[in-house]
Short mmCIF file of C-alpha atoms in Angstrom, two decimals:
data_model
loop_
_atom_site.label_atom_id
_atom_site.label_comp_id
_atom_site.label_asym_id
_atom_site.label_seq_id
_atom_site.Cartn_x
_atom_site.Cartn_y
_atom_site.Cartn_z
CA MET A 249 -3.12 -10.50 27.70
CA GLU A 250 -3.33 -8.82 31.14
CA ARG A 251 -6.74 -6.81 31.41
CA LEU A 252 -6.24 -3.17 30.51
CA HIS A 253 -7.95 0.07 31.34
CA ARG A 254 -9.49 2.05 28.49
CA LYS A 255 -6.70 4.32 28.36
CA GLU A 256 -4.33 1.45 27.54
CA ARG A 257 -6.92 -0.13 25.44
CA VAL A 258 -8.09 2.83 23.50
CA ALA A 259 -4.04 3.39 22.20
CA ALA A 260 -3.81 -0.29 21.59
CA ILE A 261 -6.89 -0.48 19.35
CA PHE A 262 -5.58 2.52 17.62
CA LYS A 263 -2.08 1.05 17.06
CA ILE A 264 -3.39 -1.89 15.56
CA LEU A 265 -5.81 -0.39 13.11
CA SER A 266 -3.13 1.83 12.13
CA ASP A 267 -0.95 -1.20 11.36
CA LYS A 268 -3.42 -2.71 8.97
CA PRO A 269 -4.67 0.43 7.24
CA ASN A 270 -7.79 0.19 4.93
CA THR A 271 -8.76 -3.26 6.44
CA VAL A 272 -11.93 -4.32 8.04
CA ILE A 273 -10.99 -5.69 11.63
CA SER A 274 -13.81 -7.52 13.57
CA LEU A 275 -14.77 -6.45 17.13
CA GLY A 276 -14.49 -10.14 17.59
CA HIS A 277 -10.86 -10.11 16.97
CA PHE A 278 -10.55 -7.38 19.37
CA SER A 279 -12.20 -9.18 22.01
CA GLU A 280 -10.18 -12.04 21.69
CA ILE A 281 -6.84 -9.77 22.27
CA PHE A 282 -8.51 -7.81 25.16
CA GLY A 283 -10.89 -9.91 26.61
CA ALA A 284 -13.33 -7.22 26.51
CA ALA A 285 -17.03 -7.17 25.75
CA ARG A 286 -18.24 -5.88 22.43
CA SER A 287 -20.16 -3.23 24.14
CA THR A 288 -17.13 -2.13 25.82
CA LEU A 289 -15.08 -2.22 22.66
CA SER A 290 -17.75 -0.13 20.62
CA GLU A 291 -17.23 2.57 22.99
CA ASP A 292 -13.54 2.32 22.92
CA ILE A 293 -13.83 2.68 19.02
CA THR A 294 -15.98 5.92 19.54
CA ILE A 295 -12.92 7.19 21.46
CA VAL A 296 -10.50 6.32 18.81
CA LYS A 297 -12.77 8.08 16.05
CA LYS A 298 -12.61 11.20 18.35
CA VAL A 299 -9.01 11.09 18.12
CA VAL A 300 -8.19 10.28 14.46
CA GLU A 301 -10.96 13.53 14.19
CA MET A 302 -8.94 15.65 16.46
CA LEU A 303 -5.65 14.78 14.85
CA GLN A 304 -7.46 15.08 11.49
CA CYS A 305 -5.44 12.04 10.30
CA GLY A 306 -8.00 10.15 8.43
CA LYS A 307 -11.14 8.45 9.39
CA ILE A 308 -12.38 5.46 11.22
CA GLU A 309 -15.49 3.44 9.48
CA THR A 310 -17.52 1.15 11.16
CA ILE A 311 -18.89 -1.50 9.07
CA PRO A 312 -22.10 -3.13 10.77
CA GLY A 313 -23.27 -6.72 10.48
CA ALA A 314 -21.91 -10.27 10.67
CA ALA A 315 -18.74 -9.73 8.37
CA GLY A 316 -18.41 -6.24 9.91
CA GLY A 317 -16.01 -4.36 12.15
CA VAL A 318 -13.92 -1.51 11.86
CA ARG A 319 -11.41 0.22 9.52
CA TYR A 320 -8.85 2.93 9.75
CA ILE A 321 -8.18 4.90 6.39
CA PRO A 322 -5.25 7.23 7.00
CA GLY A 323 -5.80 10.67 5.71
CA MET A 324 -5.12 14.27 6.62
CA SER A 325 -7.13 17.35 6.54
CA LYS A 326 -7.35 19.49 3.23
CA ASP A 327 -5.43 22.23 5.01
CA PHE A 328 -2.93 19.97 5.84
CA GLU A 329 -2.50 18.48 2.31
CA ILE A 330 -2.17 21.97 1.15
CA GLU A 331 0.36 23.18 3.55
CA PHE A 332 2.35 19.87 3.08
CA ILE A 333 2.29 20.22 -0.68
CA LYS A 334 3.28 24.01 -0.67
CA GLY A 335 6.35 22.92 1.61
CA VAL A 336 7.40 20.05 -1.07
CA CYS A 337 7.11 22.92 -3.62
CA GLU A 338 9.42 25.14 -1.58
CA LYS A 339 11.91 22.28 -1.54
CA ILE A 340 12.04 21.37 -4.98
CA ASN A 341 11.69 25.31 -6.38
CA ASP A 342 15.41 25.50 -6.12
CA PRO A 343 17.49 26.04 -9.62
CA SER A 344 20.32 24.01 -8.69
CA ARG A 345 17.95 21.30 -9.16
CA VAL A 346 17.80 21.75 -12.96
CA MET A 347 20.30 19.23 -14.24
CA PRO A 348 21.67 19.24 -18.00
CA GLY A 349 19.18 18.41 -20.43
CA GLY A 350 16.54 20.26 -18.41
CA PHE A 351 16.01 17.61 -16.10
CA LEU A 352 14.58 17.95 -12.31
CA TYR A 353 16.88 16.52 -9.44
CA ILE A 354 14.26 15.25 -7.09
CA ASN A 355 15.74 12.23 -5.63
CA ASP A 356 15.96 13.38 -2.03
CA ILE A 357 12.29 14.35 -2.27
CA ILE A 358 11.01 11.05 -3.64
CA TYR A 359 13.49 8.66 -1.78
CA SER A 360 12.58 10.35 1.60
CA PRO A 361 10.01 8.30 3.97
CA GLU A 362 8.77 11.32 5.70
CA ILE A 363 7.53 12.78 2.45
CA VAL A 364 6.92 9.79 0.40
CA ASN A 365 4.42 8.34 3.00
CA LYS A 366 2.76 11.31 3.27
CA VAL A 367 2.45 11.68 -0.72
CA GLY A 368 1.20 7.88 -0.76
CA VAL A 369 -1.48 8.92 1.84
CA ILE A 370 -2.88 11.62 -0.10
CA LEU A 371 -2.92 9.86 -3.42
CA ALA A 372 -4.41 6.51 -1.59
CA ASN A 373 -7.09 8.70 -0.20
CA LYS A 374 -7.94 9.57 -4.13
CA PHE A 375 -8.54 6.11 -4.71
CA ILE A 376 -10.04 4.33 -1.86
CA SER A 377 -13.39 4.05 -3.49
CA LYS A 378 -11.93 2.20 -6.34
CA GLU A 379 -11.26 -0.88 -4.32
CA ALA A 380 -8.15 -1.55 -6.28
CA ASP A 381 -6.56 -4.98 -6.04
CA TYR A 382 -3.13 -3.82 -6.75
CA VAL A 383 -1.29 -0.75 -6.95
CA ILE A 384 1.05 -0.91 -10.38
CA THR A 385 4.08 0.92 -11.21
CA VAL A 386 7.35 0.73 -13.54
CA GLU A 387 10.83 0.77 -12.50
CA THR A 388 12.46 2.60 -10.91
CA LYS A 389 11.94 6.29 -9.43
CA GLY A 390 8.27 5.58 -8.92
CA ILE A 391 8.52 2.55 -6.80
CA PRO A 392 8.64 4.27 -3.15
CA ILE A 393 5.70 6.36 -4.09
CA ALA A 394 3.80 3.45 -5.36
CA MET A 395 4.96 1.36 -2.15
CA ALA A 396 3.69 4.05 -0.20
CA VAL A 397 0.15 4.20 -2.14
CA ALA A 398 0.06 0.31 -1.74
CA THR A 399 0.80 0.41 2.24
CA ALA A 400 -1.77 2.87 2.64
CA LEU A 401 -4.47 0.90 0.60
CA ASN A 402 -2.74 -2.31 1.79
CA VAL A 403 -2.97 -4.12 -1.44
CA PRO A 404 0.17 -5.67 -3.01
CA LEU A 405 2.56 -3.72 -5.34
CA VAL A 406 3.30 -4.63 -8.88
CA ILE A 407 6.47 -3.39 -10.47
CA VAL A 408 6.50 -3.53 -14.47
CA ARG A 409 10.25 -3.89 -15.76
CA ARG A 410 12.02 -1.75 -18.47
CA ASN A 411 13.76 -5.02 -19.38
CA GLY A 412 12.31 -8.77 -19.05
CA GLU A 413 14.30 -10.08 -15.79
CA VAL A 414 15.13 -13.85 -16.32
CA THR A 415 14.38 -14.37 -12.69
CA GLU A 416 10.81 -13.82 -12.97
CA GLY A 417 9.65 -16.71 -15.42
CA SER A 418 7.51 -16.23 -18.52
CA THR A 419 6.74 -12.47 -18.79
CA VAL A 420 4.59 -10.29 -21.26
CA SER A 421 6.26 -7.63 -22.80
CA ILE A 422 4.79 -4.61 -24.81
CA ASN A 423 6.20 -1.82 -26.91
CA TYR A 424 4.93 1.64 -26.38
CA VAL A 425 5.39 5.06 -27.71
CA THR A 426 6.67 7.59 -25.16
CA GLY A 427 4.45 10.71 -25.28
CA SER A 428 7.22 13.30 -25.47
CA SER A 429 9.77 11.92 -27.37
CA LYS A 430 8.04 9.51 -29.69
CA THR A 431 10.65 6.89 -28.98
CA ILE A 432 9.77 3.42 -28.82
CA GLN A 433 10.16 1.58 -25.50
CA THR A 434 9.94 -1.80 -24.06
CA MET A 435 8.23 -3.05 -20.83
CA SER A 436 7.66 -6.25 -19.26
CA LEU A 437 5.66 -7.94 -16.49
CA SER A 438 5.78 -11.52 -15.44
CA LYS A 439 2.95 -13.60 -16.04
CA ARG A 440 2.44 -14.54 -12.60
CA SER A 441 2.66 -11.26 -10.98
CA ILE A 442 -1.17 -10.20 -11.34
CA LYS A 443 -4.42 -12.14 -11.47
CA PRO A 444 -6.70 -11.42 -14.29
CA LYS A 445 -9.73 -9.36 -13.90
CA SER A 446 -7.84 -7.13 -11.57
CA LYS A 447 -8.52 -3.59 -10.71
CA CYS A 448 -5.27 -1.37 -10.63
CA ILE A 449 -4.14 2.15 -9.70
CA PHE A 450 -1.03 3.25 -11.68
CA ILE A 451 1.40 5.30 -9.63
CA ASP A 452 4.43 6.94 -10.94
CA ASP A 453 6.81 9.89 -9.99
CA PHE A 454 6.11 12.20 -13.00
CA ILE A 455 4.10 12.77 -15.91
CA LYS A 456 4.39 14.48 -19.12
CA ALA A 457 2.62 13.41 -22.12
CA GLY A 458 1.61 10.27 -20.50
CA GLY A 459 2.91 7.74 -22.82
CA THR A 460 4.08 5.26 -20.34
CA ALA A 461 0.74 5.47 -18.47
CA VAL A 462 -1.10 4.56 -21.51
CA GLY A 463 1.53 1.70 -21.94
CA ILE A 464 0.62 0.48 -18.66
CA ILE A 465 -3.29 0.57 -19.63
CA ASP A 466 -2.21 -1.32 -22.87
CA LEU A 467 0.08 -3.88 -20.98
CA LEU A 468 -2.98 -4.71 -18.44
CA LYS A 469 -5.15 -5.20 -21.17
CA GLU A 470 -2.96 -8.37 -21.90
CA PHE A 471 -3.40 -9.65 -18.28
CA ASP A 472 -7.41 -9.06 -18.73
CA CYS A 473 -6.93 -6.11 -15.89
CA THR A 474 -8.05 -2.58 -15.75
CA VAL A 475 -6.44 0.76 -14.82
CA GLU A 476 -8.98 2.53 -12.28
CA GLY A 477 -6.91 5.51 -11.34
CA VAL A 478 -3.62 7.09 -12.34
CA GLY A 479 -1.68 9.21 -9.73
CA PHE A 480 1.45 11.21 -10.02
CA LEU A 481 3.52 13.36 -7.52
CA ILE A 482 4.57 15.76 -10.44
CA GLU A 483 3.06 16.54 -13.95
CA ALA A 484 4.73 18.93 -16.64
CA GLN A 485 3.23 20.20 -19.44
CA PRO A 486 4.37 18.43 -22.79
CA GLU A 487 5.57 20.35 -26.07
CA GLY A 488 2.78 18.33 -28.07
CA LYS A 489 -0.60 17.06 -26.74
CA LYS A 490 -1.26 14.76 -23.75
CA VAL A 491 -2.09 11.27 -24.40
CA LEU A 492 -3.47 10.61 -20.92
CA ASN A 493 -6.03 13.21 -19.46
CA GLU A 494 -7.65 11.90 -16.27
CA TYR A 495 -5.11 11.51 -13.33
CA VAL A 496 -4.13 13.09 -10.20
CA SER A 497 -0.89 15.09 -9.61
CA LEU A 498 -0.11 16.94 -6.53
CA ILE A 499 2.61 19.18 -7.96
CA SER A 500 2.83 20.84 -11.21
CA LEU A 501 6.07 21.74 -13.18
CA GLU A 502 5.17 25.14 -14.91
CA GLU A 503 8.70 25.99 -16.17
CA ILE A 504 12.06 24.79 -16.56
CA ASN A 505 14.99 26.16 -18.19
CA GLY A 506 18.42 25.17 -17.37
CA GLU A 507 20.34 27.51 -19.19
CA GLU A 508 18.65 30.57 -17.64
CA GLY A 509 18.34 28.78 -14.27
CA VAL A 510 14.59 29.22 -14.43
CA LEU A 511 12.42 26.83 -12.06
CA ASN A 512 8.71 27.11 -11.49
CA ILE A 513 6.82 24.52 -9.37
CA ILE A 514 3.47 24.99 -7.90
CA PRO A 515 0.85 22.88 -6.38
CA SER A 516 -1.45 21.29 -8.75
CA GLU A 517 -4.84 22.93 -9.37
CA LYS A 518 -6.78 20.60 -6.82
CA PHE A 519 -4.33 21.27 -3.97
CA LYS A 520 -3.98 25.10 -4.42
CA GLU A 521 -4.84 27.51 -1.67
CA LYS A 522 -8.26 29.05 -2.26
CA MET B 52 -6.90 21.60 20.23
CA GLU B 53 -10.11 21.03 22.41
CA ARG B 54 -8.67 19.54 25.83
CA LEU B 55 -8.42 15.90 25.70
CA HIS B 56 -9.10 13.35 28.28
CA ARG B 57 -6.28 11.21 29.14
CA LYS B 58 -7.56 8.17 27.38
CA GLU B 59 -7.69 10.34 24.25
CA ARG B 60 -4.26 11.89 24.75
CA VAL B 61 -2.52 8.64 25.26
CA ALA B 62 -3.65 7.14 21.87
CA ALA B 63 -2.92 10.59 20.26
CA ILE B 64 0.58 10.67 21.50
CA PHE B 65 1.19 7.11 20.45
CA LYS B 66 -0.11 7.76 16.97
CA ILE B 67 2.08 10.92 16.33
CA LEU B 68 5.19 8.86 18.00
CA SER B 69 4.23 5.89 15.45
CA ASP B 70 4.45 8.31 12.69
CA LYS B 71 7.99 9.48 13.31
CA PRO B 72 9.38 6.36 14.02
CA ASN B 73 13.07 6.46 15.59
CA THR B 74 12.83 10.30 15.81
CA VAL B 75 13.00 12.15 19.33
CA ILE B 76 10.07 14.36 20.15
CA SER B 77 10.22 16.71 22.88
CA LEU B 78 7.64 17.05 25.68
CA GLY B 79 7.43 20.61 24.96
CA HIS B 80 6.12 19.66 21.50
CA PHE B 81 3.44 17.60 23.12
CA SER B 82 2.75 20.22 25.34
CA GLU B 83 2.29 22.72 22.38
CA ILE B 84 -0.11 20.31 20.86
CA PHE B 85 -2.24 19.34 23.79
CA GLY B 86 -2.24 21.95 26.27
CA ALA B 87 -0.95 19.60 28.92
CA ALA B 88 1.70 20.09 31.60
CA ARG B 89 4.93 17.87 31.35
CA SER B 90 4.22 16.30 34.36
CA THR B 91 0.83 14.96 32.92
CA LEU B 92 2.62 14.16 29.59
CA SER B 93 5.04 12.30 31.41
CA GLU B 94 2.73 10.04 32.94
CA ASP B 95 0.73 9.56 29.34
CA ILE B 96 4.14 8.40 28.12
CA THR B 97 4.58 5.87 31.13
CA ILE B 98 1.14 4.49 29.65
CA VAL B 99 2.22 4.24 26.03
CA LYS B 100 5.30 2.26 27.05
CA LYS B 101 3.15 0.07 28.76
CA VAL B 102 0.85 -0.58 25.76
CA VAL B 103 3.75 -0.76 23.72
CA GLU B 104 5.27 -3.69 26.19
CA MET B 105 1.72 -5.51 25.97
CA LEU B 106 1.33 -5.28 22.13
CA GLN B 107 5.31 -6.18 21.89
CA CYS B 108 5.56 -3.78 19.01
CA GLY B 109 9.03 -2.16 20.10
CA LYS B 110 10.06 0.13 22.58
CA ILE B 111 9.51 3.52 23.89
CA GLU B 112 12.79 5.32 25.02
CA THR B 113 12.93 8.55 27.18
CA ILE B 114 15.81 10.94 26.65
CA PRO B 115 16.52 13.39 29.68
CA GLY B 116 17.86 16.63 29.51
CA ALA B 117 17.26 19.57 27.42
CA ALA B 118 17.59 17.89 23.96
CA GLY B 119 15.62 15.18 25.42
CA GLY B 120 11.91 13.65 24.63
CA VAL B 121 10.67 10.56 23.67
CA ARG B 122 11.18 8.16 20.67
CA TYR B 123 9.23 4.99 19.52
CA ILE B 124 11.50 2.36 18.13
CA PRO B 125 9.12 -0.08 15.81
CA GLY B 126 9.87 -3.73 16.75
CA MET B 127 8.44 -7.00 17.85
CA SER B 128 8.82 -9.91 20.20
CA LYS B 129 11.40 -12.69 19.39
CA ASP B 130 8.65 -15.14 19.36
CA PHE B 131 6.69 -12.82 16.95
CA GLU B 132 9.91 -12.40 14.56
CA ILE B 133 10.27 -16.40 14.63
CA GLU B 134 6.69 -16.78 13.83
CA PHE B 135 6.34 -14.63 11.11
CA ILE B 136 9.63 -15.74 9.39
CA LYS B 137 8.50 -18.99 9.68
CA GLY B 138 5.27 -18.27 8.12
CA VAL B 139 7.35 -16.40 4.94
CA CYS B 140 9.29 -19.50 4.48
CA GLU B 141 6.00 -21.58 4.42
CA LYS B 142 4.77 -19.15 1.68
CA ILE B 143 7.70 -19.43 -0.31
CA ASN B 144 8.44 -23.09 0.16
CA ASP B 145 6.31 -24.18 -3.16
CA PRO B 146 8.14 -25.88 -6.15
CA SER B 147 6.29 -24.06 -8.52
CA ARG B 148 8.18 -20.96 -7.28
CA VAL B 149 11.19 -22.43 -9.10
CA MET B 150 11.48 -20.56 -12.57
CA PRO B 151 13.61 -21.71 -15.38
CA GLY B 152 17.04 -21.43 -14.49
CA GLY B 153 17.01 -22.10 -11.09
CA PHE B 154 15.65 -18.82 -10.20
CA LEU B 155 13.11 -18.08 -7.29
CA TYR B 156 9.79 -16.25 -8.09
CA ILE B 157 9.32 -14.14 -4.65
CA ASN B 158 7.93 -10.99 -6.27
CA ASP B 159 4.39 -11.53 -4.29
CA ILE B 160 6.17 -11.79 -1.22
CA ILE B 161 8.87 -8.68 -1.72
CA TYR B 162 6.33 -6.70 -3.06
CA SER B 163 3.67 -7.15 -0.46
CA PRO B 164 3.21 -4.08 1.81
CA GLU B 165 2.04 -6.31 5.19
CA ILE B 166 5.14 -8.66 4.50
CA VAL B 167 7.74 -5.97 3.75
CA ASN B 168 6.81 -3.51 6.18
CA LYS B 169 7.34 -6.22 9.07
CA VAL B 170 10.71 -7.45 7.24
CA GLY B 171 11.49 -3.72 7.37
CA VAL B 172 11.01 -3.22 11.17
CA ILE B 173 13.02 -6.74 11.74
CA LEU B 174 16.08 -5.28 9.85
CA ALA B 175 15.77 -2.15 10.81
CA ASN B 176 16.08 -3.11 14.83
CA LYS B 177 19.50 -4.93 14.08
CA PHE B 178 21.02 -1.74 12.66
CA ILE B 179 19.36 0.89 15.27
CA SER B 180 22.75 1.34 17.05
CA LYS B 181 24.62 2.29 13.99
CA GLU B 182 22.64 5.63 13.65
CA ALA B 183 22.78 5.43 9.95
CA ASP B 184 22.63 8.61 7.86
CA TYR B 185 21.10 6.57 5.06
CA VAL B 186 19.68 3.14 3.83
CA ILE B 187 21.54 2.42 0.40
CA THR B 188 19.96 -0.41 -2.27
CA VAL B 189 20.36 -1.29 -5.71
CA GLU B 190 17.61 -1.24 -8.06
CA THR B 191 15.08 -2.66 -8.46
CA LYS B 192 13.85 -5.82 -6.51
CA GLY B 193 15.16 -4.80 -3.06
CA ILE B 194 13.53 -1.25 -3.30
CA PRO B 195 10.34 -1.87 -1.20
CA ILE B 196 12.42 -3.93 1.38
CA ALA B 197 14.96 -0.91 1.68
CA MET B 198 12.12 1.65 1.70
CA ALA B 199 10.53 -0.03 4.64
CA VAL B 200 13.87 -0.27 6.56
CA ALA B 201 14.31 3.37 5.78
CA THR B 202 10.81 4.27 7.26
CA ALA B 203 11.60 2.53 10.31
CA LEU B 204 14.88 4.21 10.68
CA ASN B 205 13.29 7.15 9.46
CA VAL B 206 16.28 8.22 7.37
CA PRO B 207 16.41 8.87 3.44
CA LEU B 208 16.69 6.14 1.07
CA VAL B 209 19.37 6.15 -1.83
CA ILE B 210 18.95 3.87 -5.07
CA VAL B 211 22.00 2.87 -6.63
CA ARG B 212 21.24 2.54 -10.56
CA ARG B 213 22.40 -0.36 -12.75
CA ASN B 214 22.88 2.33 -15.62
CA GLY B 215 23.69 6.09 -15.34
CA GLU B 216 20.39 7.87 -15.63
CA VAL B 217 20.52 11.37 -17.62
CA THR B 218 18.30 12.83 -15.30
CA GLU B 219 20.31 12.65 -11.80
CA GLY B 220 22.99 14.86 -12.85
CA SER B 221 26.69 13.97 -12.77
CA THR B 222 27.35 10.34 -11.26
CA VAL B 223 30.20 8.10 -10.19
CA SER B 224 30.13 4.76 -11.70
CA ILE B 225 32.33 1.74 -10.70
CA ASN B 226 32.64 -1.66 -12.26
CA TYR B 227 32.38 -4.77 -9.87
CA VAL B 228 32.54 -8.49 -10.39
CA THR B 229 29.33 -10.39 -9.31
CA GLY B 230 30.63 -13.04 -6.66
CA SER B 231 28.57 -16.03 -8.20
CA SER B 232 28.79 -15.63 -11.82
CA LYS B 233 32.22 -13.60 -12.04
CA THR B 234 30.63 -11.43 -14.69
CA ILE B 235 31.48 -7.60 -14.60
CA GLN B 236 28.71 -5.23 -13.80
CA THR B 237 28.33 -1.36 -13.65
CA MET B 238 26.70 0.57 -11.01
CA SER B 239 25.98 4.45 -10.76
CA LEU B 240 25.29 6.78 -8.33
CA SER B 241 24.38 10.53 -8.55
CA LYS B 242 27.01 12.75 -6.84
CA ARG B 243 24.26 14.73 -5.37
CA SER B 244 22.43 11.77 -3.61
CA ILE B 245 24.53 11.34 -0.50
CA LYS B 246 26.67 13.65 1.65
CA PRO B 247 30.28 12.79 2.22
CA LYS B 248 31.30 11.19 5.78
CA SER B 249 27.66 9.43 5.80
CA LYS B 250 27.03 5.81 7.60
CA CYS B 251 24.58 3.84 5.15
CA ILE B 252 23.04 0.62 5.95
CA PHE B 253 23.01 -1.68 2.54
CA ILE B 254 19.84 -3.50 2.17
CA ASP B 255 18.93 -6.24 -0.61
CA ASP B 256 16.43 -8.69 -1.33
CA PHE B 257 19.01 -11.50 -1.93
CA ILE B 258 22.76 -12.29 -1.28
CA LYS B 259 24.46 -15.42 -2.70
CA ALA B 260 28.19 -14.56 -2.71
CA GLY B 261 27.88 -11.03 -2.09
CA GLY B 262 29.61 -9.43 -4.98
CA THR B 263 27.01 -6.53 -5.21
CA ALA B 264 27.46 -5.85 -1.76
CA VAL B 265 31.10 -5.44 -2.02
CA GLY B 266 30.42 -3.32 -5.07
CA ILE B 267 28.25 -0.97 -2.86
CA ILE B 268 31.01 -0.72 -0.31
CA ASP B 269 33.57 0.35 -3.08
CA LEU B 270 31.23 2.79 -4.49
CA LEU B 271 30.62 4.43 -1.02
CA LYS B 272 34.18 4.82 -0.61
CA GLU B 273 34.21 7.00 -3.69
CA PHE B 274 31.63 9.33 -1.70
CA ASP B 275 33.89 8.98 1.26
CA CYS B 276 31.08 7.24 3.20
CA THR B 277 30.93 3.86 5.21
CA VAL B 278 28.68 0.92 5.22
CA GLU B 279 27.77 0.02 8.82
CA GLY B 280 25.52 -2.67 8.23
CA VAL B 281 24.18 -5.23 5.53
CA GLY B 282 20.69 -6.76 5.47
CA PHE B 283 18.95 -9.37 3.32
CA LEU B 284 15.76 -10.92 3.28
CA ILE B 285 16.87 -14.09 1.61
CA GLU B 286 20.50 -15.69 1.48
CA ALA B 287 21.86 -18.49 -0.45
CA GLN B 288 24.85 -20.70 -0.51
CA PRO B 289 27.20 -19.80 -3.61
CA GLU B 290 29.03 -22.64 -5.30
CA GLY B 291 32.31 -21.12 -4.41
CA LYS B 292 33.52 -18.78 -1.74
CA LYS B 293 31.23 -15.85 -0.31
CA VAL B 294 33.05 -12.31 -0.70
CA LEU B 295 30.92 -10.90 2.24
CA ASN B 296 30.60 -12.65 5.40
CA GLU B 297 29.00 -10.13 7.89
CA TYR B 298 25.51 -9.40 7.30
CA VAL B 299 21.96 -10.28 8.63
CA SER B 300 19.70 -12.44 6.70
CA LEU B 301 16.10 -13.65 7.88
CA ILE B 302 15.67 -16.81 5.43
CA SER B 303 18.23 -19.16 3.98
CA LEU B 304 17.92 -21.21 0.60
CA GLU B 305 19.16 -24.28 1.36
CA GLU B 306 18.28 -26.00 -1.64
CA ILE B 307 17.03 -25.18 -5.05
CA ASN B 308 16.59 -27.70 -8.06
CA GLY B 309 14.18 -26.69 -11.06
CA GLU B 310 14.49 -30.11 -12.52
CA GLU B 311 13.70 -32.16 -9.77
CA GLY B 312 11.22 -29.50 -8.16
CA VAL B 313 13.36 -29.34 -4.88
CA LEU B 314 13.00 -26.02 -2.78
CA ASN B 315 13.98 -25.89 0.54
CA ILE B 316 13.52 -22.68 2.44
CA ILE B 317 14.26 -22.03 6.30
CA PRO B 318 14.63 -19.47 8.74
CA SER B 319 18.34 -18.33 9.18
CA GLU B 320 20.11 -19.33 11.99
CA LYS B 321 19.40 -16.21 14.35
CA PHE B 322 15.61 -17.00 13.55
CA LYS B 323 15.31 -20.46 14.22
CA GLU B 324 13.09 -21.73 16.81
CA LYS B 325 15.34 -22.87 19.90
#
């Protein structure tokens, strides 16, 4: 590659780091690409760090030593998180979204790349320290959000099926009891899809009592794997007891009543303006 | 924001453009953020353009006029596309992936953010000129790839369900005949999920005869919408006739035979080394 000026090299380094978030890239790698000395590259990285601080778009970590290098962890400022989540709540707070049966229509929200990719970054940040091997979700609606979290953590996604699929080879299936309606459901995971002893983060669009999350924890026990963190876009209060208590949610559904056209959605406790 | 040096501003501008791909951002917007004159910003954009060319990671378009600005279209060089697709073929070309019934196990491929996001960029590039309003897919396995295409095009994703879902309000359902096995299946789409007169790109992981794609085209007619492009990761040759002929695929499944452990996966015609 043609020798670059610093102003070009800094932008190029930042792009390369952004395209592989949460992944350590060695200075040697950059040195090969740009034909620049490590000392020069260290100065470049310091500039990238400054840019990330100014844009408040996460952080740059420098890992010293032989296996060291640099990694970019996407993120946003607390203020921006709060502003963004408030904006999503405003979008959802529209009584015409209440469907027959008291369900909430949010497909346009949970399938919008602009929204979902920011939700992914916010949730991923809560679980960075868990050093997860996989993000796991259950079909269908949580997949885009889970994919966004997997992208930000740069780990593979695992999708649990509601019904065993013939095309995925041997599967392990479990029955579980939904927390709210107390009905029995089945979920299945292909035996090939996850390595034993793996650490997983479970991500879904919605939690009420948490029966599905408990089902996932049980299913992963069959694979000798653990759930190290659980995150949702929206939480609602169940009529009975919650069966899962430790999780992160961005938004809280406080009240929904289709007949009276009542809907109240607010940021979850962690993301409220103080 | 504190006044930046050019070397910082260029990196910041590139990051902002990358986070909103395929979207025109006005110089006025950058001017507000950085407090820099338009002429200065134009020079910055020229440097970003040079960086994009050197990294071969797409292109920067400048749109003149009052409604003008700059947009970043993610992409990669033809050589890198070919190299990447060859690599994916090598990963898949492993007879242990052939499942009972002659199915191919590719979950690890189609749920890997690193692979899927590159597939998304390659497919999105083939459809940029269509100016699509939505990317559409059908649950389940194609969702991550479709989400990656939607992210690169920066348009909402629409997910067609195999069964009507109570939580999505009124739905339109159609029956369609699968192209290969000639069985009748149902698919449903919530009436709220797509605006009439919209242009859509259909994305899925796999095509054989193309019955599902034809089903999507029919379903969208009910919404007064059109399919302007169709893309897949893998295509296979059906025993009978294909019912869909115009599409883009990256990879071709030439031969699969579980009993004899035969598997042959190669890049599709468009992505072969010349």
